[in-house]
Amino acid sequence: MGTAILGTGAYLPERVVTNQDLEKIVDTSDEWIQTRTGISTRRIGGQGDETYRLAARAAEKALQMAEVSAYEIDLIIVATISSHMLMPSCACFVQKELGAGRAFAFDINAACSGFVYALDLADKYIQADPNKKILVIGAETLSSRTNWDDRNTCILFGDGAGAVVLGHVEGNRGVIGAKLFSDGNLWRLLHMHTAASCNPELVQSESPGAHIVMEGREVFKYAVKAMEEAIILLLDQEQVALDAIKLVIPHQANIRILNKLVERLGIRAEKVFINVQKYGNTSAASIPIALDEANRDSRMQPGDIVLLCSFGGGFTWGATLIRW
Ligand code: ACO
């Protein structure tokens, strides 16, 4: 018996922004962006594309695939760092959009690792009560939190949402296990301030504004090492051999991080699902978007072991094994 993914869904805003479009606003080039990140395009939201709306559209698709109604959902967890409001949570807005009247709802903030954290939480809820049906969503509009004058960061991110419906199933399908980590000592290397404080004594004088600030090279180094270690520890914990993994769905940060990780672990490149070229880095949304794409492309067969891994601001990182 286990916590299985009963349905997946994703939603991306319609507007496609190319590297050539970015050449017009910062000093960069398509060639630089492609070789350093692997990204060609990203989706950027417009009017009506608030994070909760993207999240709700992705959730509707996941519910449809799972053949579960919104009213049957007991809990909605949204992993996000870019909700349009701090209160209420993005998850409460999603509940309203879906009409999921029986659910309780909350957000979690673990940056790009938010989806693997939320999945672990949901798994624990279902282990405690197998009757529960849970929506786990990763959703971001990072375009609203990007400094569009900063060529170091603005080329990396995109908007989108992905969702899964989780429920208990008999047999050995479902979440096998997870390993999650954080290190708050390293917060400075990748962070985002909130908007101005109403208490003058609590104003952070160093605040550069409510947008992403990053030390790219340091993030790169830590990301590769941390994800590699998390995967090795998880495989050891669950006594699963690396060769047994059929598909790796990593956080889509950038192609060089993923290539390096694959090289260090010795995984065959064709086992790694990559769509960063189309959507850029969508933070907490990147794994569920990729999971949905892989699922709809029939990249996983029943019984296949799938590995998720992530790294993001905090720092936060982790890995999850699922038997599909
Ligand atoms: N276009 C052209 N030149 C640029 C751009 C750009 N968009 N951005 C930076 N440069 C320049 C820099 O100014 C620098 O110029 P200089 O040598 O004259 O000072 C030069 O390119 C090299 O800059 P670096 O930052 O050293 O470039 P690097 O090879 O490290 O690549 C990158 C930068 C792509 C950000 C890389 O460090 C990286 O991938 N880091 C990981 C960051 C990441 O993925 N963050 C996402 C959030 S965390 C996560 O999701 C895991």
PDB file of C-alpha atoms in Angstrom, residues 16-245:
ATOM      1  CA  VAL A  16       6.339  32.839 -25.086  1.00  0.00           C
ATOM      2  CA  VAL A  17       9.381  35.041 -24.410  1.00  0.00           C
ATOM      3  CA  THR A  18      12.445  34.119 -26.471  1.00  0.00           C
ATOM      4  CA  ASN A  19      16.104  34.825 -25.819  1.00  0.00           C
ATOM      5  CA  GLN A  20      15.931  37.289 -28.705  1.00  0.00           C
ATOM      6  CA  ASP A  21      13.182  39.148 -26.832  1.00  0.00           C
ATOM      7  CA  LEU A  22      15.524  39.403 -23.821  1.00  0.00           C
ATOM      8  CA  GLU A  23      18.331  40.743 -26.029  1.00  0.00           C
ATOM      9  CA  LYS A  24      16.141  43.848 -26.387  1.00  0.00           C
ATOM     10  CA  ILE A  25      15.976  44.557 -22.649  1.00  0.00           C
ATOM     11  CA  VAL A  26      19.373  43.510 -21.233  1.00  0.00           C
ATOM     12  CA  ASP A  27      22.905  43.158 -22.602  1.00  0.00           C
ATOM     13  CA  THR A  28      22.799  39.448 -23.461  1.00  0.00           C
ATOM     14  CA  SER A  29      22.622  37.105 -26.445  1.00  0.00           C
ATOM     15  CA  ASP A  30      20.742  33.987 -27.463  1.00  0.00           C
ATOM     16  CA  GLU A  31      24.104  32.220 -27.783  1.00  0.00           C
ATOM     17  CA  TRP A  32      25.185  33.137 -24.201  1.00  0.00           C
ATOM     18  CA  ILE A  33      21.870  32.076 -22.688  1.00  0.00           C
ATOM     19  CA  GLN A  34      21.722  28.786 -24.619  1.00  0.00           C
ATOM     20  CA  THR A  35      25.279  27.737 -23.853  1.00  0.00           C
ATOM     21  CA  ARG A  36      25.207  28.764 -20.154  1.00  0.00           C
ATOM     22  CA  THR A  37      21.678  27.599 -19.302  1.00  0.00           C
ATOM     23  CA  GLY A  38      20.143  25.535 -22.125  1.00  0.00           C
ATOM     24  CA  ILE A  39      17.111  27.828 -22.090  1.00  0.00           C
ATOM     25  CA  SER A  40      15.578  28.983 -25.401  1.00  0.00           C
ATOM     26  CA  THR A  41      12.163  30.231 -24.317  1.00  0.00           C
ATOM     27  CA  ARG A  42      10.119  30.741 -21.184  1.00  0.00           C
ATOM     28  CA  ARG A  43       6.437  31.513 -20.572  1.00  0.00           C
ATOM     29  CA  ILE A  44       5.612  34.816 -18.938  1.00  0.00           C
ATOM     30  CA  GLY A  45       2.190  35.519 -17.474  1.00  0.00           C
ATOM     31  CA  GLY A  46       0.005  38.504 -18.260  1.00  0.00           C
ATOM     32  CA  GLN A  47      -3.304  39.815 -16.989  1.00  0.00           C
ATOM     33  CA  GLY A  48      -5.324  37.039 -15.333  1.00  0.00           C
ATOM     34  CA  ASP A  49      -2.283  34.804 -14.842  1.00  0.00           C
ATOM     35  CA  GLU A  50      -1.873  35.227 -11.085  1.00  0.00           C
ATOM     36  CA  THR A  51      -0.110  32.279  -9.453  1.00  0.00           C
ATOM     37  CA  TYR A  52      -3.338  30.839  -8.007  1.00  0.00           C
ATOM     38  CA  ARG A  53      -5.030  30.921 -11.409  1.00  0.00           C
ATOM     39  CA  LEU A  54      -2.170  28.985 -13.042  1.00  0.00           C
ATOM     40  CA  ALA A  55      -2.302  26.597 -10.072  1.00  0.00           C
ATOM     41  CA  ALA A  56      -6.048  26.055 -10.388  1.00  0.00           C
ATOM     42  CA  ARG A  57      -5.835  25.372 -14.145  1.00  0.00           C
ATOM     43  CA  ALA A  58      -3.098  22.769 -13.550  1.00  0.00           C
ATOM     44  CA  ALA A  59      -5.134  21.239 -10.699  1.00  0.00           C
ATOM     45  CA  GLU A  60      -8.249  20.947 -12.880  1.00  0.00           C
ATOM     46  CA  LYS A  61      -6.279  18.871 -15.380  1.00  0.00           C
ATOM     47  CA  ALA A  62      -4.845  16.636 -12.650  1.00  0.00           C
ATOM     48  CA  LEU A  63      -8.324  16.116 -11.130  1.00  0.00           C
ATOM     49  CA  GLN A  64      -9.710  15.244 -14.544  1.00  0.00           C
ATOM     50  CA  MET A  65      -7.013  12.625 -15.144  1.00  0.00           C
ATOM     51  CA  ALA A  66      -7.470  11.197 -11.637  1.00  0.00           C
ATOM     52  CA  GLU A  67     -11.273  11.144 -12.070  1.00  0.00           C
ATOM     53  CA  VAL A  68     -11.563  12.839  -8.690  1.00  0.00           C
ATOM     54  CA  SER A  69     -13.893  15.802  -8.147  1.00  0.00           C
ATOM     55  CA  ALA A  70     -12.726  18.997  -6.434  1.00  0.00           C
ATOM     56  CA  TYR A  71     -15.241  18.299  -3.668  1.00  0.00           C
ATOM     57  CA  GLU A  72     -13.513  14.984  -2.852  1.00  0.00           C
ATOM     58  CA  ILE A  73     -10.226  16.778  -2.064  1.00  0.00           C
ATOM     59  CA  ASP A  74      -9.355  16.872   1.659  1.00  0.00           C
ATOM     60  CA  LEU A  75      -6.217  18.999   1.509  1.00  0.00           C
ATOM     61  CA  ILE A  76      -4.598  21.427  -0.933  1.00  0.00           C
ATOM     62  CA  ILE A  77      -0.890  22.220  -0.531  1.00  0.00           C
ATOM     63  CA  VAL A  78       0.625  24.830  -2.825  1.00  0.00           C
ATOM     64  CA  ALA A  79       4.403  25.192  -2.988  1.00  0.00           C
ATOM     65  CA  THR A  80       5.174  28.726  -4.104  1.00  0.00           C
ATOM     66  CA  ILE A  81       7.355  31.775  -3.481  1.00  0.00           C
ATOM     67  CA  SER A  82       5.369  34.076  -5.760  1.00  0.00           C
ATOM     68  CA  SER A  83       1.778  34.228  -4.617  1.00  0.00           C
ATOM     69  CA  HIS A  84       0.044  37.539  -5.426  1.00  0.00           C
ATOM     70  CA  MET A  85      -0.773  37.951  -1.699  1.00  0.00           C
ATOM     71  CA  LEU A  86       0.950  36.942   1.509  1.00  0.00           C
ATOM     72  CA  MET A  87      -2.447  36.372   3.108  1.00  0.00           C
ATOM     73  CA  PRO A  88      -4.661  34.527   2.311  1.00  0.00           C
ATOM     74  CA  SER A  89      -2.455  31.769   1.006  1.00  0.00           C
ATOM     75  CA  CYS A  90      -2.302  30.849  -2.647  1.00  0.00           C
ATOM     76  CA  ALA A  91      -3.832  27.488  -1.652  1.00  0.00           C
ATOM     77  CA  CYS A  92      -6.949  29.217  -0.259  1.00  0.00           C
ATOM     78  CA  PHE A  93      -7.403  31.042  -3.568  1.00  0.00           C
ATOM     79  CA  VAL A  94      -6.989  27.725  -5.407  1.00  0.00           C
ATOM     80  CA  GLN A  95      -9.630  26.172  -3.144  1.00  0.00           C
ATOM     81  CA  LYS A  96     -12.010  29.017  -4.042  1.00  0.00           C
ATOM     82  CA  GLU A  97     -11.281  28.690  -7.774  1.00  0.00           C
ATOM     83  CA  LEU A  98     -11.863  24.930  -7.765  1.00  0.00           C
ATOM     84  CA  GLY A  99     -14.833  24.921  -5.385  1.00  0.00           C
ATOM     85  CA  ALA A 100     -13.001  22.387  -3.209  1.00  0.00           C
ATOM     86  CA  GLY A 101     -15.327  23.123  -0.283  1.00  0.00           C
ATOM     87  CA  ARG A 102     -14.276  20.191   1.943  1.00  0.00           C
ATOM     88  CA  ALA A 103     -10.540  20.853   1.784  1.00  0.00           C
ATOM     89  CA  PHE A 104      -8.251  22.711   4.143  1.00  0.00           C
ATOM     90  CA  ALA A 105      -5.500  24.547   2.336  1.00  0.00           C
ATOM     91  CA  PHE A 106      -2.078  26.039   2.968  1.00  0.00           C
ATOM     92  CA  ASP A 107       1.129  27.088   1.200  1.00  0.00           C
ATOM     93  CA  ILE A 108       4.676  26.020   1.843  1.00  0.00           C
ATOM     94  CA  ASN A 109       7.826  27.928   1.003  1.00  0.00           C
ATOM     95  CA  ALA A 110      10.850  25.810   0.200  1.00  0.00           C
ATOM     96  CA  ALA A 111      11.712  27.720  -2.998  1.00  0.00           C
ATOM     97  CA  CYS A 112      12.580  25.383  -5.880  1.00  0.00           C
ATOM     98  CA  SER A 113      12.372  22.371  -3.532  1.00  0.00           C
ATOM     99  CA  GLY A 114       8.789  23.215  -2.572  1.00  0.00           C
ATOM    100  CA  PHE A 115       7.184  20.450  -4.602  1.00  0.00           C
ATOM    101  CA  VAL A 116       9.299  17.605  -3.172  1.00  0.00           C
ATOM    102  CA  TYR A 117       8.734  18.983   0.344  1.00  0.00           C
ATOM    103  CA  ALA A 118       4.956  19.211  -0.248  1.00  0.00           C
ATOM    104  CA  LEU A 119       4.848  15.712  -1.713  1.00  0.00           C
ATOM    105  CA  ASP A 120       6.516  14.354   1.414  1.00  0.00           C
ATOM    106  CA  LEU A 121       4.014  16.153   3.662  1.00  0.00           C
ATOM    107  CA  ALA A 122       1.085  14.823   1.647  1.00  0.00           C
ATOM    108  CA  ASP A 123       2.511  11.302   1.768  1.00  0.00           C
ATOM    109  CA  LYS A 124       2.647  11.497   5.574  1.00  0.00           C
ATOM    110  CA  TYR A 125      -0.995  12.708   5.754  1.00  0.00           C
ATOM    111  CA  ILE A 126      -2.126   9.812   3.568  1.00  0.00           C
ATOM    112  CA  GLN A 127      -0.097   7.305   5.559  1.00  0.00           C
ATOM    113  CA  ALA A 128      -1.923   8.582   8.663  1.00  0.00           C
ATOM    114  CA  ASP A 129      -5.335   8.452   6.962  1.00  0.00           C
ATOM    115  CA  PRO A 130      -5.542   6.410   3.740  1.00  0.00           C
ATOM    116  CA  ASN A 131      -8.976   7.866   2.917  1.00  0.00           C
ATOM    117  CA  LYS A 132      -7.524  11.294   2.218  1.00  0.00           C
ATOM    118  CA  LYS A 133      -7.258  12.728  -1.290  1.00  0.00           C
ATOM    119  CA  ILE A 134      -4.699  15.518  -1.595  1.00  0.00           C
ATOM    120  CA  LEU A 135      -3.820  18.064  -4.266  1.00  0.00           C
ATOM    121  CA  VAL A 136      -0.154  19.038  -4.313  1.00  0.00           C
ATOM    122  CA  ILE A 137       0.650  21.961  -6.584  1.00  0.00           C
ATOM    123  CA  GLY A 138       3.836  23.803  -7.505  1.00  0.00           C
ATOM    124  CA  ALA A 139       3.005  27.198  -8.975  1.00  0.00           C
ATOM    125  CA  GLU A 140       5.014  30.325  -9.690  1.00  0.00           C
ATOM    126  CA  THR A 141       4.903  33.646 -11.453  1.00  0.00           C
ATOM    127  CA  LEU A 142       8.583  34.407 -10.938  1.00  0.00           C
ATOM    128  CA  SER A 143       8.306  37.100 -13.616  1.00  0.00           C
ATOM    129  CA  SER A 144       6.713  39.193 -10.844  1.00  0.00           C
ATOM    130  CA  ARG A 145       9.777  38.637  -8.624  1.00  0.00           C
ATOM    131  CA  THR A 146      12.532  39.116 -11.199  1.00  0.00           C
ATOM    132  CA  ASN A 147      14.713  42.178 -11.582  1.00  0.00           C
ATOM    133  CA  TRP A 148      14.325  42.722 -15.317  1.00  0.00           C
ATOM    134  CA  ASP A 149      17.445  44.945 -15.337  1.00  0.00           C
ATOM    135  CA  ASP A 150      19.649  42.143 -13.967  1.00  0.00           C
ATOM    136  CA  ARG A 151      20.968  39.987 -16.798  1.00  0.00           C
ATOM    137  CA  ASN A 152      22.394  37.497 -14.297  1.00  0.00           C
ATOM    138  CA  THR A 153      18.927  36.409 -13.216  1.00  0.00           C
ATOM    139  CA  CYS A 154      16.221  37.634 -15.601  1.00  0.00           C
ATOM    140  CA  ILE A 155      17.211  35.181 -18.321  1.00  0.00           C
ATOM    141  CA  LEU A 156      16.684  32.166 -16.053  1.00  0.00           C
ATOM    142  CA  PHE A 157      13.122  32.180 -14.814  1.00  0.00           C
ATOM    143  CA  GLY A 158       9.632  31.514 -16.140  1.00  0.00           C
ATOM    144  CA  ASP A 159       6.016  31.196 -14.989  1.00  0.00           C
ATOM    145  CA  GLY A 160       3.856  28.086 -14.783  1.00  0.00           C
ATOM    146  CA  ALA A 161       2.154  25.508 -12.591  1.00  0.00           C
ATOM    147  CA  GLY A 162       2.007  21.749 -12.196  1.00  0.00           C
ATOM    148  CA  ALA A 163      -0.231  19.621  -9.997  1.00  0.00           C
ATOM    149  CA  VAL A 164      -0.748  16.066  -8.802  1.00  0.00           C
ATOM    150  CA  VAL A 165      -3.674  14.341  -7.125  1.00  0.00           C
ATOM    151  CA  LEU A 166      -2.529  11.897  -4.459  1.00  0.00           C
ATOM    152  CA  GLY A 167      -4.422   9.033  -2.906  1.00  0.00           C
ATOM    153  CA  HIS A 168      -3.872   5.680  -1.252  1.00  0.00           C
ATOM    154  CA  VAL A 169      -3.596   2.561  -3.439  1.00  0.00           C
ATOM    155  CA  GLU A 170      -3.120  -1.113  -2.611  1.00  0.00           C
ATOM    156  CA  GLY A 171      -0.025  -2.924  -3.901  1.00  0.00           C
ATOM    157  CA  ASN A 172       3.495  -1.541  -4.072  1.00  0.00           C
ATOM    158  CA  ARG A 173       2.817   1.566  -6.198  1.00  0.00           C
ATOM    159  CA  GLY A 174       3.464   5.006  -4.800  1.00  0.00           C
ATOM    160  CA  VAL A 175       5.998   7.060  -2.894  1.00  0.00           C
ATOM    161  CA  ILE A 176       8.894   4.858  -1.763  1.00  0.00           C
ATOM    162  CA  GLY A 177      10.657   7.472   0.337  1.00  0.00           C
ATOM    163  CA  ALA A 178      12.279  10.895   0.446  1.00  0.00           C
ATOM    164  CA  LYS A 179      15.326  12.686   1.851  1.00  0.00           C
ATOM    165  CA  LEU A 180      14.950  16.409   2.504  1.00  0.00           C
ATOM    166  CA  PHE A 181      17.526  18.950   3.663  1.00  0.00           C
ATOM    167  CA  SER A 182      17.972  22.668   4.391  1.00  0.00           C
ATOM    168  CA  ASP A 183      20.871  24.924   5.315  1.00  0.00           C
ATOM    169  CA  GLY A 184      19.759  28.408   6.350  1.00  0.00           C
ATOM    170  CA  ASN A 185      23.383  29.502   6.838  1.00  0.00           C
ATOM    171  CA  LEU A 186      23.628  29.842   3.074  1.00  0.00           C
ATOM    172  CA  TRP A 187      20.511  32.025   2.626  1.00  0.00           C
ATOM    173  CA  ARG A 188      22.454  34.966   1.208  1.00  0.00           C
ATOM    174  CA  LEU A 189      23.506  33.102  -1.944  1.00  0.00           C
ATOM    175  CA  LEU A 190      19.923  32.948  -3.227  1.00  0.00           C
ATOM    176  CA  HIS A 191      17.202  35.084  -1.674  1.00  0.00           C
ATOM    177  CA  MET A 192      14.308  37.463  -2.138  1.00  0.00           C
ATOM    178  CA  HIS A 193      13.190  40.180   0.285  1.00  0.00           C
ATOM    179  CA  THR A 194       9.545  40.960   0.935  1.00  0.00           C
ATOM    180  CA  ALA A 195       8.000  44.350   0.177  1.00  0.00           C
ATOM    181  CA  ALA A 196       8.689  47.372   2.409  1.00  0.00           C
ATOM    182  CA  SER A 197       8.096  47.007   6.150  1.00  0.00           C
ATOM    183  CA  CYS A 198       5.373  49.112   7.865  1.00  0.00           C
ATOM    184  CA  ASN A 199       7.568  49.205  10.969  1.00  0.00           C
ATOM    185  CA  PRO A 200      10.475  51.599  10.357  1.00  0.00           C
ATOM    186  CA  GLU A 201      12.538  49.780  12.981  1.00  0.00           C
ATOM    187  CA  LEU A 202      12.193  46.567  11.025  1.00  0.00           C
ATOM    188  CA  VAL A 203      13.214  47.989   7.642  1.00  0.00           C
ATOM    189  CA  GLN A 204      16.105  46.029   6.260  1.00  0.00           C
ATOM    190  CA  SER A 205      18.479  48.686   5.008  1.00  0.00           C
ATOM    191  CA  GLU A 206      20.241  46.233   2.721  1.00  0.00           C
ATOM    192  CA  SER A 207      16.983  45.255   0.961  1.00  0.00           C
ATOM    193  CA  PRO A 208      17.433  45.672  -2.778  1.00  0.00           C
ATOM    194  CA  GLY A 209      13.690  45.141  -3.405  1.00  0.00           C
ATOM    195  CA  ALA A 210      11.328  42.190  -3.581  1.00  0.00           C
ATOM    196  CA  HIS A 211      13.122  40.303  -6.309  1.00  0.00           C
ATOM    197  CA  ILE A 212      15.484  37.359  -6.658  1.00  0.00           C
ATOM    198  CA  VAL A 213      19.149  37.957  -5.816  1.00  0.00           C
ATOM    199  CA  MET A 214      21.632  35.211  -6.648  1.00  0.00           C
ATOM    200  CA  GLU A 215      25.317  34.319  -6.569  1.00  0.00           C
ATOM    201  CA  GLY A 216      25.086  32.132  -9.667  1.00  0.00           C
ATOM    202  CA  ARG A 217      28.441  30.340  -9.457  1.00  0.00           C
ATOM    203  CA  GLU A 218      28.041  29.424  -5.777  1.00  0.00           C
ATOM    204  CA  VAL A 219      24.487  28.215  -6.357  1.00  0.00           C
ATOM    205  CA  PHE A 220      25.747  26.072  -9.221  1.00  0.00           C
ATOM    206  CA  LYS A 221      28.414  24.373  -7.095  1.00  0.00           C
ATOM    207  CA  TYR A 222      26.162  23.695  -4.109  1.00  0.00           C
ATOM    208  CA  ALA A 223      23.252  22.529  -6.297  1.00  0.00           C
ATOM    209  CA  VAL A 224      25.229  19.770  -8.007  1.00  0.00           C
ATOM    210  CA  LYS A 225      26.889  18.514  -4.832  1.00  0.00           C
ATOM    211  CA  ALA A 226      23.748  18.685  -2.681  1.00  0.00           C
ATOM    212  CA  MET A 227      21.491  16.884  -5.144  1.00  0.00           C
ATOM    213  CA  GLU A 228      24.113  14.213  -5.739  1.00  0.00           C
ATOM    214  CA  GLU A 229      24.439  13.576  -1.988  1.00  0.00           C
ATOM    215  CA  ALA A 230      20.670  13.543  -1.438  1.00  0.00           C
ATOM    216  CA  ILE A 231      20.203  10.981  -4.208  1.00  0.00           C
ATOM    217  CA  ILE A 232      22.970   8.710  -2.906  1.00  0.00           C
ATOM    218  CA  LEU A 233      21.583   8.859   0.655  1.00  0.00           C
ATOM    219  CA  LEU A 234      18.035   8.189  -0.545  1.00  0.00           C
ATOM    220  CA  LEU A 235      19.050   5.203  -2.676  1.00  0.00           C
ATOM    221  CA  ASP A 236      20.923   3.822   0.311  1.00  0.00           C
ATOM    222  CA  GLN A 237      18.015   4.463   2.694  1.00  0.00           C
ATOM    223  CA  GLU A 238      15.532   2.699   0.403  1.00  0.00           C
ATOM    224  CA  GLN A 239      17.997   0.033  -0.804  1.00  0.00           C
ATOM    225  CA  VAL A 240      17.327   0.895  -4.452  1.00  0.00           C
ATOM    226  CA  ALA A 241      20.119   0.516  -7.024  1.00  0.00           C
ATOM    227  CA  LEU A 242      20.877   3.454  -9.323  1.00  0.00           C
ATOM    228  CA  ASP A 243      20.350   1.155 -12.323  1.00  0.00           C
ATOM    229  CA  ALA A 244      16.812   0.380 -11.158  1.00  0.00           C
ATOM    230  CA  ILE A 245      15.740   3.971 -11.822  1.00  0.00           C
TER     231      ILE A 245
END
